PDB file of C-alpha atoms and ligand atoms in Angstrom:
ATOM      1  CA  MET L   1       0.000   0.000   0.000  1.00 73.00           C
ATOM      2  CA  SER L   2       1.351   3.412  -0.880  1.00 88.00           C
ATOM      3  CA  VAL L   3       1.619   6.168   1.711  1.00 87.00           C
ATOM      4  CA  PRO L   4      -1.095   8.845   1.290  1.00 90.00           C
ATOM      5  CA  GLU L   5       1.377  11.693   0.853  1.00 96.00           C
ATOM      6  CA  VAL L   6      -1.119  14.571   0.836  1.00 97.00           C
ATOM      7  CA  LEU L   7      -2.993  13.466   3.982  1.00 98.00           C
ATOM      8  CA  LEU L   8       0.257  12.703   5.769  1.00 98.00           C
ATOM      9  CA  GLU L   9       1.689  16.099   4.888  1.00 98.00           C
ATOM     10  CA  LYS L  10      -1.422  17.718   6.382  1.00 98.00           C
ATOM     11  CA  ALA L  11      -0.828  15.716   9.577  1.00 98.00           C
ATOM     12  CA  ARG L  12       2.816  16.785   9.647  1.00 98.00           C
ATOM     13  CA  LEU L  13       1.885  20.439   9.179  1.00 98.00           C
ATOM     14  CA  ALA L  14      -0.773  20.137  11.910  1.00 98.00           C
ATOM     15  CA  SER L  15       1.867  18.821  14.321  1.00 98.00           C
ATOM     16  CA  GLN L  16       3.629  22.181  14.007  1.00 98.00           C
ATOM     17  CA  ASN L  17       0.701  23.712  15.915  1.00 98.00           C
ATOM     18  CA  ALA L  18       0.981  21.257  18.802  1.00 98.00           C
ATOM     19  CA  TYR L  19       0.850  22.883  22.218  1.00 98.00           C
ATOM     20  CA  ALA L  20       3.102  20.478  24.089  1.00 98.00           C
ATOM     21  CA  PRO L  21       5.219  22.410  26.598  1.00 98.00           C
ATOM     22  CA  TYR L  22       5.189  19.529  29.115  1.00 98.00           C
ATOM     23  CA  SER L  23       5.946  16.468  27.014  1.00 98.00           C
ATOM     24  CA  GLU L  24       7.648  18.328  24.159  1.00 98.00           C
ATOM     25  CA  PHE L  25       6.105  15.615  21.975  1.00 98.00           C
ATOM     26  CA  SER L  26       4.292  17.063  18.969  1.00 98.00           C
ATOM     27  CA  VAL L  27       1.592  15.058  17.230  1.00 98.00           C
ATOM     28  CA  GLY L  28      -0.539  15.917  14.217  1.00 98.00           C
ATOM     29  CA  ALA L  29      -3.528  14.097  12.759  1.00 98.00           C
ATOM     30  CA  ALA L  30      -5.404  14.470   9.504  1.00 98.00           C
ATOM     31  CA  ILE L  31      -8.715  12.736   8.806  1.00 98.00           C
ATOM     32  CA  ARG L  32     -10.512  12.434   5.485  1.00 98.00           C
ATOM     33  CA  TRP L  33     -14.274  12.138   5.931  1.00 98.00           C
ATOM     34  CA  ARG L  34     -16.966  10.846   3.602  1.00 98.00           C
ATOM     35  CA  GLY L  35     -17.590  13.584   1.062  1.00 98.00           C
ATOM     36  CA  GLY L  36     -13.922  14.583   0.991  1.00 98.00           C
ATOM     37  CA  HIS L  37     -13.686  16.970   3.916  1.00 98.00           C
ATOM     38  CA  VAL L  38     -10.307  16.845   5.689  1.00 98.00           C
ATOM     39  CA  SER L  39      -9.957  17.845   9.335  1.00 98.00           C
ATOM     40  CA  THR L  40      -6.695  18.240  11.184  1.00 98.00           C
ATOM     41  CA  GLY L  41      -5.664  18.405  14.818  1.00 98.00           C
ATOM     42  CA  ALA L  42      -2.653  18.733  17.054  1.00 98.00           C
ATOM     43  CA  ASN L  43      -2.201  17.741  20.686  1.00 98.00           C
ATOM     44  CA  VAL L  44      -3.096  20.437  23.192  1.00 98.00           C
ATOM     45  CA  GLU L  45      -1.639  19.900  26.652  1.00 98.00           C
ATOM     46  CA  ASN L  46      -2.689  21.339  29.985  1.00 98.00           C
ATOM     47  CA  ALA L  47      -0.906  22.025  33.266  1.00 98.00           C
ATOM     48  CA  SER L  48      -3.478  19.647  34.730  1.00 98.00           C
ATOM     49  CA  TYR L  49      -2.030  16.818  32.649  1.00 98.00           C
ATOM     50  CA  GLY L  50      -5.159  14.667  32.472  1.00 98.00           C
ATOM     51  CA  LEU L  51      -6.945  17.412  30.546  1.00 98.00           C
ATOM     52  CA  THR L  52      -4.537  17.053  27.633  1.00 98.00           C
ATOM     53  CA  LEU L  53      -6.177  16.454  24.276  1.00 98.00           C
ATOM     54  CA  CYS L  54      -4.551  14.151  21.729  1.00 98.00           C
ATOM     55  CA  ALA L  55      -4.185  15.253  18.121  1.00 98.00           C
ATOM     56  CA  GLU L  56      -6.516  12.546  16.785  1.00 98.00           C
ATOM     57  CA  ARG L  57      -9.347  13.489  19.133  1.00 98.00           C
ATOM     58  CA  VAL L  58      -8.988  17.165  18.244  1.00 98.00           C
ATOM     59  CA  ALA L  59      -9.271  16.235  14.547  1.00 98.00           C
ATOM     60  CA  VAL L  60     -12.316  14.013  15.205  1.00 98.00           C
ATOM     61  CA  VAL L  61     -14.316  16.445  17.326  1.00 98.00           C
ATOM     62  CA  THR L  62     -13.565  19.415  15.069  1.00 98.00           C
ATOM     63  CA  ALA L  63     -15.216  17.700  12.119  1.00 98.00           C
ATOM     64  CA  ALA L  64     -17.907  15.794  14.045  1.00 98.00           C
ATOM     65  CA  SER L  65     -19.115  19.052  15.572  1.00 98.00           C
ATOM     66  CA  GLU L  66     -19.442  20.436  12.046  1.00 98.00           C
ATOM     67  CA  GLY L  67     -21.683  17.505  11.082  1.00 98.00           C
ATOM     68  CA  HIS L  68     -19.244  15.006   9.574  1.00 98.00           C
ATOM     69  CA  ARG L  69     -20.050  11.436  10.570  1.00 97.00           C
ATOM     70  CA  GLU L  70     -18.030   8.908   8.592  1.00 98.00           C
ATOM     71  CA  VAL L  71     -14.237   8.616   8.740  1.00 98.00           C
ATOM     72  CA  GLU L  72     -12.634   7.250   5.578  1.00 98.00           C
ATOM     73  CA  GLU L  73      -8.909   7.602   6.205  1.00 98.00           C
ATOM     74  CA  VAL L  74      -6.552   8.740   8.953  1.00 98.00           C
ATOM     75  CA  ALA L  75      -2.948   9.928   8.925  1.00 98.00           C
ATOM     76  CA  LEU L  76      -0.869  10.488  12.030  1.00 98.00           C
ATOM     77  CA  TRP L  77       2.488  12.214  12.327  1.00 98.00           C
ATOM     78  CA  VAL L  78       4.646  12.227  15.439  1.00 98.00           C
ATOM     79  CA  GLU L  79       7.633  14.525  15.514  1.00 96.00           C
ATOM     80  CA  SER L  80       9.928  11.858  16.883  1.00 96.00           C
ATOM     81  CA  ASP L  81      12.525   9.248  15.989  1.00 96.00           C
ATOM     82  CA  LYS L  82      10.261   6.588  17.490  1.00 92.00           C
ATOM     83  CA  ALA L  83       7.493   4.764  15.612  1.00 90.00           C
ATOM     84  CA  ALA L  84       4.060   6.361  15.753  1.00 90.00           C
ATOM     85  CA  SER L  85       0.950   4.685  17.132  1.00 94.00           C
ATOM     86  CA  PRO L  86      -2.355   6.143  18.340  1.00 97.00           C
ATOM     87  CA  CYS L  87      -3.371   5.712  21.966  1.00 97.00           C
ATOM     88  CA  GLY L  88      -6.302   3.458  22.853  1.00 97.00           C
ATOM     89  CA  ALA L  89      -8.566   6.363  23.803  1.00 98.00           C
ATOM     90  CA  CYS L  90      -8.120   7.897  20.363  1.00 98.00           C
ATOM     91  CA  LEU L  91      -8.796   4.574  18.651  1.00 98.00           C
ATOM     92  CA  GLN L  92     -12.091   4.262  20.537  1.00 98.00           C
ATOM     93  CA  VAL L  93     -13.082   7.817  19.577  1.00 98.00           C
ATOM     94  CA  LEU L  94     -12.177   7.219  15.923  1.00 98.00           C
ATOM     95  CA  VAL L  95     -14.177   3.981  15.805  1.00 98.00           C
ATOM     96  CA  GLU L  96     -17.306   5.876  16.869  1.00 97.00           C
ATOM     97  CA  PHE L  97     -17.277   7.423  13.397  1.00 98.00           C
ATOM     98  CA  CYS L  98     -16.309   4.310  11.399  1.00 97.00           C
ATOM     99  CA  SER L  99     -19.063   1.942  10.266  1.00 97.00           C
ATOM    100  CA  ASP L 100     -16.442  -0.511   9.053  1.00 97.00           C
ATOM    101  CA  PRO L 101     -13.059  -0.113  10.793  1.00 97.00           C
ATOM    102  CA  SER L 102     -11.552  -2.774   8.525  1.00 98.00           C
ATOM    103  CA  ALA L 103     -12.053  -0.376   5.586  1.00 98.00           C
ATOM    104  CA  VAL L 104     -10.340   2.582   7.248  1.00 98.00           C
ATOM    105  CA  ARG L 105      -6.667   2.977   6.471  1.00 98.00           C
ATOM    106  CA  LEU L 106      -4.504   4.432   9.208  1.00 98.00           C
ATOM    107  CA  THR L 107      -1.058   5.690   8.257  1.00 98.00           C
ATOM    108  CA  MET L 108       1.305   6.285  11.165  1.00 98.00           C
ATOM    109  CA  ALA L 109       4.544   8.108  10.525  1.00 97.00           C
ATOM    110  CA  SER L 110       7.495   9.664  12.256  1.00 97.00           C
ATOM    111  CA  ARG L 111      11.021  10.626  11.254  1.00 96.00           C
ATOM    112  CA  GLN L 112      11.679   6.869  11.429  1.00 95.00           C
ATOM    113  CA  GLY L 113       9.275   6.084   8.586  1.00 96.00           C
ATOM    114  CA  ALA L 114       5.659   5.169   7.939  1.00 97.00           C
ATOM    115  CA  ARG L 115       3.495   2.107   8.385  1.00 97.00           C
ATOM    116  CA  ILE L 116      -0.052   1.468   7.313  1.00 98.00           C
ATOM    117  CA  GLU L 117      -2.689  -0.588   9.127  1.00 98.00           C
ATOM    118  CA  THR L 118      -6.452  -0.595   9.221  1.00 98.00           C
ATOM    119  CA  LEU L 119      -8.329   0.766  12.199  1.00 98.00           C
ATOM    120  CA  ALA L 120      -9.653  -2.766  12.803  1.00 98.00           C
ATOM    121  CA  ASP L 121      -6.063  -4.071  13.024  1.00 98.00           C
ATOM    122  CA  LEU L 122      -5.352  -1.674  15.873  1.00 97.00           C
ATOM    123  CA  MET L 123      -8.793  -1.812  17.497  1.00 97.00           C
ATOM    124  CA  PRO L 124     -10.219  -5.281  16.824  1.00 96.00           C
ATOM    125  CA  GLN L 125     -12.920  -5.270  19.478  1.00 96.00           C
ATOM    126  CA  PRO L 126     -14.089  -1.704  20.113  1.00 96.00           C
ATOM    127  CA  PHE L 127     -16.773  -0.898  22.628  1.00 97.00           C
ATOM    128  CA  ARG L 128     -20.089  -0.189  20.900  1.00 97.00           C
ATOM    129  CA  LEU L 129     -23.479   0.409  22.494  1.00 96.00           C
ATOM    130  CA  ARG L 130     -25.159  -0.459  19.204  1.00 93.00           C
ATOM    131  CA  GLU L 131     -24.077  -1.684  15.802  1.00 88.00           C
ATOM    132  CA  PRO L 132     -23.283   1.107  13.327  1.00 86.00           C
ATOM    133  CA  ASP L 133     -26.085   2.090  10.971  1.00 79.00           C
ATOM    134  CA  PRO L 134     -25.257   0.366   7.639  1.00 71.00           C
ATOM    135  CA  GLU L 135     -26.935   3.302   5.844  1.00 73.00           C
ATOM    136  CA  ARG L 136     -24.166   5.530   7.154  1.00 70.00           C
ATOM    137  CA  ALA L 137     -21.343   3.686   5.436  1.00 64.00           C
TER     138      ALA L 137
HETATM  139  N1  LIG N 201      -0.580  12.103  22.076  1.00 50.15           N
HETATM  140  C1  LIG N 201      -1.363  12.323  20.979  1.00 50.15           C
HETATM  141  O1  LIG N 201      -1.581  13.468  20.563  1.00 50.15           O
HETATM  142  N2  LIG N 201      -1.901  11.242  20.366  1.00 50.15           N
HETATM  143  C2  LIG N 201      -1.734   9.948  20.768  1.00 50.15           C
HETATM  144  O2  LIG N 201      -2.318   9.047  20.186  1.00 50.15           O
HETATM  145  C3  LIG N 201      -0.853   9.649  21.891  1.00 50.15           C
HETATM  146  C4  LIG N 201      -0.288  10.799  22.622  1.00 50.15           C
HETATM  147  C5  LIG N 201      -0.005  13.271  22.759  1.00 50.15           C
HETATM  148  C6  LIG N 201      -0.599  13.562  24.117  1.00 50.15           C
HETATM  149  C7  LIG N 201       0.524  14.313  24.793  1.00 50.15           C
HETATM  150  O3  LIG N 201       0.409  15.688  24.492  1.00 50.15           O
HETATM  151  C8  LIG N 201       1.785  13.776  24.143  1.00 50.15           C
HETATM  152  O4  LIG N 201       1.375  13.082  22.988  1.00 50.15           O
HETATM  153  C9  LIG N 201       2.593  12.841  25.030  1.00 50.15           C
HETATM  154  O5  LIG N 201       1.788  11.854  25.542  1.00 50.15           O
END
């Protein structure tokens, strides 16, 4: 599978807006939604550490609160020499807007390189209160 260069570049650019004075770990996310809209997000930390928002969740809630409902593709950039991977909380929040996580490509990249998985690979058994509406897909 080839790396989605445009989406990944948006994630990398978003990471430049990270507010991460405590961890000094900048993360950027870019999400393409059904219909073609792309949202981006960066991590926003807080002196009360537990209030920190991850980049992926910022990108999800920005678009969801504008009415977007179906994630089609995700790119994640971490400004690090270590491999990138989303945290479990972000995976759960992403899955909320994926009718079929096995169809959603997730590219994770850092200065080390990129790897591509599906959301279902990383989150095989998400918590759901009800099955996703097949009409939404
Ligand atoms: N972070 C993200 O933005 N996304 C993740 O999936 C994992 C961690 C952020 C939160 C915090 O600002 C920094 O990375 C270090 O944990």
